[in-house]
Every structure is written in C-alpha cells, then in structure tokens.
Amino acid sequence: SKTTEKKVKEAEIAKKLRKEAMKRMKSTSPLKSKPGSSNEGETDTSNAGSGVPEKKTRRNASRIDHFLSDYLSAKVENDKEKLKLERGSWEVEKREREQQMERERMMLELLKKKL
C-alpha cells in the first residue's frame, strides 16, 4: 500500500542522510585524540575493541544529530514553499475551471432561449 511504500522511502532517505552526514563528519573535522591523553575506562561497550573512546562516539553522534536536524528543518521549509506554490497553482486552476463552467452555463442558457 501507499503508506508502507512511503515509510520505506522515508527510511531509505534517512539512511542516505545518515551516510552522507557520516561522510561529511569524517571529511570536515577528523577527530584525533590528543597525544598523551588516555581515556582509560571510558570505552563504550558497543565499540569494545575498536579503541574509540565513548566521548568521541557520543560527540560524533550529537554532531550527526545536529546536522540531520538542520538538514531536515531546511528540507521541511523547502517542502512547505513547494506546497505553497503547488497550492497556489492548484487554486488558479480551480478558479479557471469554475470560470470555464460558468461560461458553458451561460452558453447553455443562451441556447435554451434561442430554442
């Protein structure tokens, strides 16, 4: 059905956005640990063995969240603008159709009078 297709598309878009955000995060600001600083006992269990400190992971996650929220709010604004334009054109089309119907009604009235 349409709703499941829509949800699947939204999930795919979200996945792409996350991937894009991760790429941007890596390219714009690589987080390097300072020499001499040790993060003993701070490693996240989900990243156990990867050597990624929990703080760093959390910082990346919050950066990605901020990036995604900014991106999505901009996208929502853009979609709202598109909707306004579409709605405006739809209203124009509706008015034109109503005017056309009125013209046809008047023509019918004239034809009836002649007959």
Coordinates of C-alpha atoms in Angstrom, one line a residue:
S1 CA 0.0 0.0 0.0
K2 CA 1.0 3.7 -0.3
T3 CA 1.7 4.2 3.4
T4 CA 4.2 1.3 3.6
E5 CA 5.9 2.4 0.3
K6 CA 6.1 5.9 1.8
K7 CA 7.6 4.6 5.0
V8 CA 10.2 2.5 3.1
K9 CA 11.1 5.6 1.0
E10 CA 11.5 7.7 4.2
A11 CA 13.6 5.0 5.8
E12 CA 15.9 4.9 2.7
I13 CA 16.2 8.6 2.6
A14 CA 17.1 8.7 6.4
K15 CA 19.7 6.0 5.8
K16 CA 21.2 8.0 2.9
L17 CA 21.2 11.2 5.0
R18 CA 23.0 9.4 7.9
K19 CA 25.6 8.0 5.5
E20 CA 26.1 11.5 4.0
A21 CA 26.3 13.0 7.4
M22 CA 29.0 10.5 8.4
K23 CA 31.0 11.2 5.3
R24 CA 30.8 15.0 5.9
M25 CA 31.7 14.5 9.6
K26 CA 34.8 12.5 8.6
S27 CA 35.9 14.8 5.8
T28 CA 35.3 18.2 7.6
S29 CA 36.6 17.5 11.1
P30 CA 38.5 14.4 11.7
L31 CA 38.6 13.8 15.5
K32 CA 42.1 12.9 16.5
S33 CA 42.9 12.1 20.1
K34 CA 45.4 14.4 21.7
P35 CA 48.8 12.8 22.3
G36 CA 49.4 12.0 26.0
S37 CA 45.7 11.9 26.9
S38 CA 44.5 8.5 28.0
N39 CA 40.8 7.5 28.1
E40 CA 41.1 4.5 30.3
G41 CA 37.8 3.0 31.5
E42 CA 35.8 5.3 29.1
T43 CA 35.5 3.0 26.1
D44 CA 31.9 2.3 25.0
T45 CA 30.9 -1.4 25.2
S46 CA 29.3 -1.2 21.6
N47 CA 32.8 -0.2 20.3
A48 CA 34.7 -2.5 22.6
G49 CA 38.0 -3.4 20.9
S50 CA 37.7 -0.7 18.3
G51 CA 39.7 1.8 20.5
V52 CA 37.1 4.5 20.0
P53 CA 36.5 6.4 23.3
E54 CA 32.9 6.8 24.4
K55 CA 33.2 10.6 24.5
K56 CA 34.3 10.7 20.9
T57 CA 31.5 8.5 19.8
R58 CA 28.9 10.5 21.7
R59 CA 30.3 13.7 20.2
N60 CA 30.1 12.4 16.7
A61 CA 26.5 11.1 17.3
S62 CA 25.4 14.6 18.6
R63 CA 27.1 16.3 15.7
I64 CA 25.3 14.0 13.2
D65 CA 22.0 14.6 15.1
H66 CA 22.6 18.4 14.8
F67 CA 23.5 18.1 11.1
L68 CA 20.4 15.9 10.4
S69 CA 18.0 18.2 12.3
D70 CA 19.4 21.3 10.5
Y71 CA 19.1 19.5 7.2
L72 CA 15.6 18.1 7.8
S73 CA 14.3 21.5 9.1
A74 CA 15.7 23.1 5.9
K75 CA 14.1 20.4 3.8
V76 CA 10.7 20.9 5.6
E77 CA 10.9 24.6 4.9
N78 CA 11.7 23.9 1.3
D79 CA 8.8 21.4 1.0
K80 CA 6.5 24.0 2.6
E81 CA 7.5 26.5 0.0
K82 CA 6.9 24.0 -2.8
L83 CA 3.5 23.1 -1.3
K84 CA 2.6 26.8 -1.2
L85 CA 3.5 27.2 -4.9
E86 CA 1.6 24.0 -5.8
R87 CA -1.4 25.0 -3.8
G88 CA -1.3 28.4 -5.4
S89 CA -1.3 26.9 -8.9
W90 CA -4.0 24.5 -7.9
E91 CA -6.2 27.3 -6.7
V92 CA -5.6 29.2 -10.0
E93 CA -6.5 26.0 -11.9
K94 CA -9.7 25.7 -9.8
R95 CA -10.7 29.3 -10.5
E96 CA -10.1 28.8 -14.2
R97 CA -12.2 25.6 -14.2
E98 CA -15.0 27.5 -12.4
Q99 CA -14.9 30.3 -14.9
Q100 CA -15.0 27.8 -17.7
M101 CA -18.0 26.1 -16.2
E102 CA -19.7 29.5 -15.8
R103 CA -19.1 30.3 -19.4
E104 CA -20.5 27.0 -20.5
R105 CA -23.6 27.5 -18.3
M106 CA -24.2 31.0 -19.9
M107 CA -23.8 29.5 -23.4
L108 CA -26.4 26.8 -22.5
E109 CA -28.8 29.5 -21.2
L110 CA -28.4 31.4 -24.4
L111 CA -29.1 28.3 -26.5
K112 CA -32.2 27.5 -24.4
K113 CA -33.5 31.0 -25.0
K114 CA -33.0 30.7 -28.8
L115 CA -34.8 27.4 -28.9

